[in-house]
């Protein structure tokens, strides 16, 4: 059965992107690869809002999320937690043998800048992890406000996950003074899974250079050194790099501002659809994600039955992540969607709700 994904990643991949992936292979140390790699930089830098190089990792986001910790934490990391992925980051830090402390907010509440300041002021920290857009509960924290707090603590290296927000709204890495910013391929970039993109500040690179156990595969210093030659440290996932090149062309053709505006419009469209049908947003008001909507299942809908009906119509949404399974449902508006495609989904949702008697 074939159906279109409106789960918050992986999301639907266009035929143009899939065709780009089918191009013949090239050697990753060849002039052709160097040209390909370098051609991506301006588009990626504008998505990150940075003049740093943007590195390509043949891994999903977690590879870079774990690798970044190994590179920059020497004393203790503070993990800001407000959902499944940010909670797990604390666990991952401890599994790496690092000293780590969690700044816990309820799932769906944003990371609180005042709480961040109070915890960092206690001292002892040299790194912080933050998830900008907690996909698990559709909550988007105020990154500029958090970055302003981080700038008060110049010894603290920030590691910021923009996994499900990069390319859906502006990220201003340099202006905000963020150190490591990362995202995955299968979210708003609408590529298949398997690659992460990330950018690292000079001071994070300097910290990494002093880390004795940073390993090899995610060694930030290796990434920088290879980047200067237009390459990646190890053999990269070349089909996904072709796909990224094709996507950056699409973004340039649409215009980056138009892309951000489209995500905001489609997000509102889905939100209003949900409100009109008696659902509330799960995250705190004012902090709903712009790339997905996570609705509280306030009407007690049988989400499994809903998705079965929806799948028969050629669509799939998400029925809640982890402890929110059955209690929330999430609809992505990331990637290449338009008013027309979102209306198709919403019409199918209405028909499916009716069919299950909801
Ligand atoms: C915000 C966020 N961070 C990290 C991850 C982990 O990404 P991956 O499983 O691709 O490594 C996800 C996956 O959904 C995510 O939404």
Coordinates of C-alpha atoms and ligand atoms in Angstrom, one line a residue:
X1 CA 0.0 0.0 0.0
X2 CA 1.4 3.4 -0.8
X3 CA 0.6 6.4 1.3
X4 CA 1.9 9.9 1.7
X5 CA 3.7 10.7 5.0
X6 CA 2.4 13.6 7.1
X7 CA 4.2 12.3 10.1
X8 CA 6.9 14.8 11.4
X9 CA 9.7 12.9 9.6
X10 CA 10.5 11.1 7.5
X11 CA 8.3 13.1 5.2
X12 CA 7.4 12.8 1.5
X13 CA 10.2 13.2 -0.9
X14 CA 9.6 14.7 -4.3
X15 CA 10.2 12.8 -7.6
X16 CA 12.7 15.4 -8.6
X17 CA 14.7 14.7 -5.4
X18 CA 14.5 10.9 -5.9
X19 CA 15.7 11.3 -9.5
X20 CA 18.6 13.4 -8.3
X21 CA 19.7 10.5 -6.1
X22 CA 19.8 8.1 -9.1
X23 CA 22.8 9.9 -10.7
X24 CA 25.9 7.9 -11.3
X25 CA 28.4 7.7 -8.4
X26 CA 31.6 9.7 -8.3
X27 CA 34.7 9.3 -6.2
X28 CA 34.5 11.2 -2.9
X29 CA 38.1 12.4 -3.4
X30 CA 37.5 13.5 -7.0
X31 CA 37.3 17.0 -8.4
X32 CA 33.7 16.4 -9.3
X33 CA 32.9 15.7 -5.6
X34 CA 34.8 18.8 -4.5
X35 CA 32.7 20.9 -6.9
X36 CA 29.5 19.2 -5.7
X37 CA 30.4 19.8 -2.0
X38 CA 31.4 23.4 -2.6
X39 CA 28.3 24.2 -4.6
X40 CA 26.2 23.4 -1.5
X41 CA 27.9 25.8 0.8
X42 CA 26.2 29.1 0.0
X43 CA 22.7 27.6 0.2
X44 CA 23.4 25.8 3.4
X45 CA 25.1 28.8 5.0
X46 CA 22.0 30.9 4.3
X47 CA 19.8 28.3 5.9
X48 CA 22.0 28.3 9.0
X49 CA 22.6 32.0 9.0
X50 CA 26.3 31.4 9.2
X51 CA 29.6 32.2 7.6
X52 CA 31.0 28.9 9.0
X53 CA 31.4 26.0 6.8
X54 CA 28.4 23.6 6.9
X55 CA 29.5 19.9 7.3
X56 CA 27.8 16.8 6.0
X57 CA 27.6 13.8 8.2
X58 CA 26.7 10.3 7.0
X59 CA 24.6 9.6 10.0
X60 CA 21.2 10.6 11.3
X61 CA 21.0 13.5 13.6
X62 CA 21.9 11.5 16.7
X63 CA 25.4 10.8 15.3
X64 CA 26.2 14.5 15.4
X65 CA 24.2 15.0 18.7
X66 CA 26.4 12.4 20.4
X67 CA 29.6 13.4 18.6
X68 CA 29.2 17.0 19.5
X69 CA 29.1 16.1 23.2
X70 CA 32.3 14.0 22.9
X71 CA 34.0 17.0 21.3
X72 CA 33.1 19.8 23.5
X73 CA 32.2 18.6 27.0
X74 CA 35.2 18.6 29.3
X75 CA 33.6 19.4 32.7
X76 CA 29.7 19.2 32.7
X77 CA 26.9 19.6 30.2
X78 CA 23.5 21.0 31.0
X79 CA 20.7 19.3 28.9
X80 CA 17.6 21.4 28.5
X81 CA 14.7 18.9 28.5
X82 CA 11.1 19.4 27.4
X83 CA 10.2 16.4 25.3
X84 CA 11.4 12.9 24.2
X85 CA 14.4 13.9 22.2
X86 CA 15.8 16.5 24.6
X87 CA 15.2 14.1 27.5
X88 CA 17.1 11.4 25.6
X89 CA 20.1 13.8 25.1
X90 CA 20.8 13.7 28.8
X91 CA 20.8 9.9 28.7
X92 CA 23.1 9.9 25.7
X93 CA 25.5 12.3 27.5
X94 CA 25.7 9.9 30.5
X95 CA 26.1 6.9 28.2
X96 CA 29.2 8.7 26.8
X97 CA 30.5 8.8 30.4
X98 CA 30.1 12.6 30.7
X99 CA 28.9 14.5 33.7
X100 CA 25.5 15.8 32.8
X101 CA 22.6 17.5 34.5
X102 CA 19.0 18.0 33.2
X103 CA 17.0 21.2 33.3
X104 CA 13.6 19.6 33.1
X105 CA 10.4 21.3 31.9
X106 CA 7.1 19.6 31.3
X107 CA 6.7 18.1 27.8
X108 CA 5.1 20.8 25.8
X109 CA 6.5 23.7 27.8
X110 CA 9.3 25.7 26.2
X111 CA 12.8 25.9 27.7
X112 CA 12.6 28.8 30.1
X113 CA 15.4 31.4 29.6
X114 CA 15.3 32.5 33.3
X115 CA 15.6 28.9 34.5
X116 CA 18.6 28.4 32.0
X117 CA 20.3 31.5 33.4
X118 CA 19.7 30.4 37.0
X119 CA 21.2 27.0 36.4
X120 CA 24.2 28.2 34.4
X121 CA 24.9 30.8 37.1
X122 CA 25.5 27.9 39.6
X123 CA 28.7 27.3 37.6
X124 CA 30.6 24.2 36.5
X125 CA 29.1 23.9 33.1
X126 CA 31.0 24.1 29.9
X127 CA 28.3 23.0 27.4
X128 CA 24.5 23.2 27.0
X129 CA 22.2 21.2 24.7
X130 CA 19.0 22.7 23.5
X131 CA 16.3 21.4 21.1
X132 CA 14.8 24.3 19.2
X133 CA 11.8 22.5 18.0
X134 CA 10.8 19.5 20.2
X135 CA 9.2 17.4 17.5
X136 CA 7.8 14.9 20.0
X137 CA 5.4 17.4 21.4
X138 CA 5.4 20.1 18.8
X139 CA 6.9 22.7 21.1
X140 CA 9.2 25.4 19.8
X141 CA 11.3 27.3 22.3
X142 CA 12.3 30.9 21.9
X143 CA 15.8 30.5 20.4
X144 CA 16.8 34.2 20.4
X145 CA 15.8 34.5 24.1
X146 CA 17.8 31.4 25.0
X147 CA 20.8 32.5 22.9
X148 CA 20.8 35.9 24.7
X149 CA 21.2 34.0 28.0
X150 CA 23.9 31.8 26.6
X151 CA 25.9 34.9 25.6
X152 CA 26.2 35.8 29.3
X153 CA 28.2 32.6 29.8
X154 CA 31.1 32.8 27.3
X155 CA 32.8 29.5 28.5
X156 CA 29.6 27.5 27.7
X157 CA 29.5 25.9 24.3
X158 CA 26.0 25.6 22.9
X159 CA 24.8 22.6 20.9
X160 CA 21.5 23.4 19.3
X161 CA 19.3 20.8 17.5
X162 CA 17.3 22.4 14.7
X163 CA 16.4 19.0 13.4
X164 CA 12.8 19.8 12.6
X165 CA 13.1 23.6 12.2
X166 CA 16.0 24.2 9.8
X167 CA 14.6 25.6 6.5
X168 CA 11.1 26.0 7.9
X169 CA 12.0 29.3 9.6
X170 CA 15.1 31.5 9.8
X171 CA 18.0 30.2 12.0
X172 CA 20.5 32.9 12.7
X173 CA 23.5 31.0 14.0
X174 CA 26.1 33.8 13.8
X175 CA 23.9 36.6 14.9
X176 CA 22.7 34.6 17.9
X177 CA 26.3 33.4 18.7
X178 CA 25.3 29.7 18.6
X179 CA 28.2 27.2 18.5
X180 CA 27.0 24.0 17.0
X181 CA 23.8 23.8 15.1
X182 CA 22.6 20.6 13.5
X183 CA 19.7 19.2 11.5
X184 CA 18.7 15.9 9.9
X185 CA 17.9 15.3 6.2
X186 CA 14.5 13.7 6.6
X187 CA 12.6 16.6 8.2
X188 CA 12.0 20.0 6.7
X189 CA 14.6 19.5 4.0
X190 CA 12.4 16.7 2.6
X191 CA 15.2 14.3 1.8
X192 CA 15.4 10.6 2.7
X193 CA 16.9 9.8 6.1
X194 CA 20.6 9.1 6.5
X195 CA 22.4 12.4 6.6
X196 CA 22.9 15.3 9.0
X197 CA 24.1 18.8 8.3
X198 CA 25.8 20.9 10.9
X199 CA 27.8 24.0 11.4
X200 CA 30.5 24.6 14.1
X201 CA 31.8 27.9 15.4
X202 CA 35.5 28.7 15.7
X203 CA 35.4 28.5 19.5
X204 CA 33.7 25.1 19.4
X205 CA 36.4 23.9 17.0
X206 CA 39.1 25.2 19.4
X207 CA 37.4 23.4 22.3
X208 CA 37.2 20.2 20.2
X209 CA 40.9 20.4 19.4
X210 CA 41.7 19.9 23.1
X211 CA 39.3 16.9 23.6
X212 CA 41.4 13.8 24.0
X213 CA 38.7 11.2 23.4
X214 CA 36.7 12.8 20.6
X215 CA 37.1 9.7 18.4
X216 CA 37.3 9.8 14.7
X217 CA 34.0 9.5 12.9
X218 CA 32.5 12.6 14.5
X219 CA 35.8 14.5 15.1
X220 CA 34.9 18.1 14.5
X221 CA 38.5 19.0 13.7
X222 CA 38.6 16.3 11.0
X223 CA 35.4 17.7 9.6
X224 CA 36.9 21.2 9.4
X225 CA 40.1 20.0 7.9
X226 CA 38.3 18.0 5.2
X227 CA 35.8 20.8 4.6
X228 CA 38.7 23.1 3.7
X229 CA 39.5 20.7 0.9
X230 CA 35.9 20.4 -0.2
X231 CA 35.4 17.0 1.3
X232 CA 34.1 14.9 4.2
X233 CA 36.4 12.8 6.5
X234 CA 35.0 9.5 5.4
X235 CA 33.0 8.2 2.4
X236 CA 29.8 10.1 2.4
X237 CA 26.3 9.2 1.3
X238 CA 26.7 10.6 -2.2
X239 CA 23.1 10.0 -3.3
X240 CA 21.8 12.1 -0.4
X241 CA 24.3 14.8 -1.3
X242 CA 22.9 14.9 -4.9
X243 CA 19.5 15.1 -3.3
X244 CA 20.5 18.0 -1.1
X245 CA 21.9 19.8 -4.1
X246 CA 18.6 19.4 -5.9
X247 CA 16.7 20.6 -2.8
X248 CA 18.9 23.7 -2.4
X249 CA 18.0 24.5 -6.1
X250 CA 14.3 24.2 -5.2
X251 CA 14.8 26.5 -2.2
X252 CA 16.6 29.1 -4.3
X253 CA 13.9 29.0 -7.0
X254 CA 11.1 29.5 -4.4
X255 CA 13.0 32.1 -2.4
X256 CA 14.0 31.5 1.2
X257 CA 11.6 34.1 2.6
X258 CA 8.7 32.6 0.5
X259 CA 9.6 29.2 1.9
X260 CA 9.4 30.4 5.5
X261 CA 6.1 32.2 4.8
X262 CA 4.7 29.1 3.2
X263 CA 5.5 27.0 6.2
X264 CA 3.9 29.6 8.5
X265 CA 0.7 29.7 6.3
X266 CA 0.4 25.9 6.1
X267 CA 1.0 25.5 9.8
X268 CA -1.8 28.0 10.5
X269 CA -4.1 26.3 8.1
X270 CA -3.8 23.0 9.9
X271 CA -4.1 24.6 13.3
X272 CA -7.3 26.3 12.4
X273 CA -8.7 23.1 11.0
X274 CA -8.0 21.4 14.3
X275 CA -9.4 24.2 16.4
X276 CA -12.6 24.2 14.3
X277 CA -13.0 20.5 15.1
X278 CA -12.7 21.0 18.8
X279 CA -9.0 20.0 19.3
X280 CA -6.5 22.1 21.4
X281 CA -2.9 22.4 20.7
X282 CA -0.8 20.3 23.1
X283 CA 2.2 22.7 23.7
X284 CA 1.9 25.9 25.7
X285 CA 0.1 28.7 23.8
X286 CA 2.5 30.8 21.9
X287 CA 5.1 28.0 21.6
X288 CA 3.5 25.8 19.0
X289 CA 5.9 24.6 16.3
X290 CA 5.8 26.2 12.9
X291 CA 6.7 22.9 11.1
X292 CA 4.1 20.6 12.7
X293 CA 1.0 20.8 14.9
X294 CA 0.7 18.5 17.9
X295 CA -2.9 18.4 18.9
X296 CA -4.1 17.1 22.3
X297 CA -6.6 14.4 21.6
X298 CA -9.2 16.3 23.5
X299 CA -12.1 14.4 21.8
X300 CA -10.7 11.0 22.8
X301 CA -10.5 9.8 19.1
X302 CA -9.4 6.3 18.4
X303 CA -6.2 7.4 16.6
X304 CA -5.3 3.9 15.4
X305 CA -8.7 3.6 13.7
X306 CA -8.3 7.1 12.3
X307 CA -4.9 6.3 10.8
X308 CA -6.2 3.0 9.3
X309 CA -9.0 4.9 7.5
X310 CA -6.5 7.6 6.5
X311 CA -4.0 5.1 5.1
X312 CA -6.7 3.6 2.9
X313 CA -7.1 7.1 1.5
X314 CA -3.4 7.4 0.8
X315 CA -2.2 9.4 3.9
X316 CA -0.6 8.9 7.3
X317 CA -0.3 11.2 10.3
X318 CA 1.3 10.4 13.6
X319 CA -0.7 9.1 16.6
X320 CA 1.5 10.5 19.4
X321 CA 5.2 9.9 20.4
X322 CA 6.3 7.9 23.4
X323 CA 4.3 8.6 26.5
X324 CA 2.0 10.9 24.4
X325 CA 0.8 7.9 22.2
X326 CA -2.9 8.0 21.8
X327 CA -3.1 11.3 23.8
X328 CA -1.9 13.6 21.0
X329 CA -1.6 13.4 17.2
X330 CA 0.9 15.3 15.0
X331 CA 0.6 16.6 11.5
X332 CA 3.7 17.8 9.7
X333 CA 3.6 20.7 7.3
X334 CA 7.3 20.5 6.5
X335 CA 8.9 20.2 3.1
X336 CA 7.2 20.7 -0.3
X337 CA 3.6 20.9 0.8
X338 CA 1.3 23.5 -0.6
X339 CA -2.2 24.8 0.3
X340 CA -3.6 22.3 -2.2
X341 CA -1.8 19.2 -0.7
X342 CA -2.7 20.2 2.8
X343 CA -6.3 20.6 1.8
X344 CA -6.2 17.1 0.3
X345 CA -4.9 15.7 3.7
X346 CA -7.5 17.7 5.7
X347 CA -10.4 16.5 3.5
X348 CA -9.2 12.9 3.9
X349 CA -9.0 13.5 7.7
X350 CA -12.5 14.8 7.8
X351 CA -13.8 11.8 5.8
X352 CA -11.9 9.4 8.0
X353 CA -13.2 11.0 11.2
X354 CA -16.7 10.7 9.9
X355 CA -16.2 7.1 9.0
X356 CA -15.1 6.2 12.5
X357 CA -18.0 8.1 13.9
X358 CA -16.0 10.8 15.6
Ligands
LIG1 C1 14.1 17.3 17.4 C2 14.7 16.0 17.1 N1 16.0 15.7 17.4 C3 16.6 14.6 17.2 C4 15.9 13.6 16.5 C5 16.7 12.3 16.2 O1 16.9 12.2 14.8 P1 17.4 10.8 14.2 O2 16.6 9.7 14.6 O3 17.2 11.1 12.7 O4 18.8 10.7 14.5 C6 14.6 13.8 16.0 C7 13.9 12.7 15.3 O5 12.7 12.8 15.1 C8 14.0 15.0 16.3 O6 12.8 15.2 16.0

